[in-house]
Amino acid sequence: MSVKSIQPGQVWRCDETEKNYLVTKVYNEVFSQYAVLRVADSSAASGETVRVKVHKEDGRETLPAYTYTQESQEF
């Protein structure tokens, strides 16, 4: 599922492991944008982070192999 913009605080589910990940940072590197994810559970403080390249298409953004878990995108 795609969203208008990937932002810190969003929760995405890994399609392979079914684990939920919290977006902690979004940043640009030259011509690409990346999201830094951390597992959203009790071990989050000591857990490792995952860096995922943001895929953009038709004004929407998505994380390959991840599904957006929050229904409303309007704030």
Coordinates of C-alpha atoms in Angstrom, one line a residue:
M1 CA 0.0 0.0 0.0
S2 CA 1.3 3.5 -0.8
V3 CA 0.9 6.8 1.0
K4 CA 1.3 10.4 0.1
S5 CA 4.5 10.7 2.1
I6 CA 6.5 8.4 4.4
Q7 CA 7.0 10.1 7.7
P8 CA 8.6 9.3 11.1
G9 CA 6.1 7.7 13.4
Q10 CA 4.3 5.6 10.8
V11 CA 4.1 1.9 11.3
W12 CA 4.7 -0.6 8.5
R13 CA 4.5 -4.4 8.6
C14 CA 7.1 -6.6 6.9
D15 CA 5.4 -8.8 4.4
E16 CA 7.8 -11.7 5.0
T17 CA 8.0 -11.8 8.8
E18 CA 4.7 -10.1 9.8
K19 CA 6.6 -7.9 12.3
N20 CA 5.6 -4.2 12.7
Y21 CA 8.3 -1.6 12.2
L22 CA 8.3 2.1 13.2
V23 CA 9.7 4.7 10.8
T24 CA 12.3 6.6 12.9
K25 CA 13.9 8.7 10.2
V26 CA 13.5 9.6 6.5
Y27 CA 16.4 11.1 4.6
N28 CA 17.8 11.7 1.1
E29 CA 21.0 10.4 -0.4
V30 CA 21.9 12.0 -3.7
F31 CA 19.0 10.9 -5.9
S32 CA 17.3 8.4 -3.5
Q33 CA 15.2 8.6 -0.4
Y34 CA 15.5 6.1 2.5
A35 CA 13.5 5.3 5.6
V36 CA 15.1 3.9 8.7
L37 CA 12.9 1.4 10.5
R38 CA 13.0 -0.2 14.0
V39 CA 11.0 -3.2 15.2
A40 CA 8.0 -1.9 17.1
D41 CA 8.1 -4.1 20.2
S42 CA 9.6 -4.2 23.7
S43 CA 13.1 -4.8 22.3
A44 CA 13.0 -1.7 20.1
A45 CA 15.4 0.3 22.2
S46 CA 18.2 -2.2 21.8
G47 CA 17.2 -3.6 18.4
E48 CA 18.9 -3.0 15.2
T49 CA 17.6 -0.7 12.5
V50 CA 16.7 -1.5 8.9
R51 CA 17.3 0.9 6.0
V52 CA 14.8 0.7 3.1
K53 CA 14.8 2.6 -0.1
V54 CA 11.6 4.5 -0.7
H55 CA 9.8 3.7 -4.0
K56 CA 8.0 6.7 -5.6
E57 CA 5.3 6.4 -8.3
D58 CA 2.6 8.8 -9.4
G59 CA 3.0 11.1 -6.4
R60 CA 2.8 8.2 -3.9
E61 CA 5.4 6.5 -1.8
T62 CA 5.8 3.0 -0.6
L63 CA 8.4 0.7 1.0
P64 CA 9.0 -2.5 -1.0
A65 CA 8.2 -5.6 0.9
Y66 CA 6.3 -3.6 3.6
T67 CA 2.6 -2.8 4.1
Y68 CA 1.3 0.4 5.7
T69 CA -0.7 -0.6 8.7
Q70 CA -2.5 2.6 9.7
E71 CA -5.8 3.3 7.9
S72 CA -6.2 7.0 8.0
Q73 CA -3.6 9.2 6.3
E74 CA -5.3 12.5 7.0
F75 CA -4.0 14.5 10.0

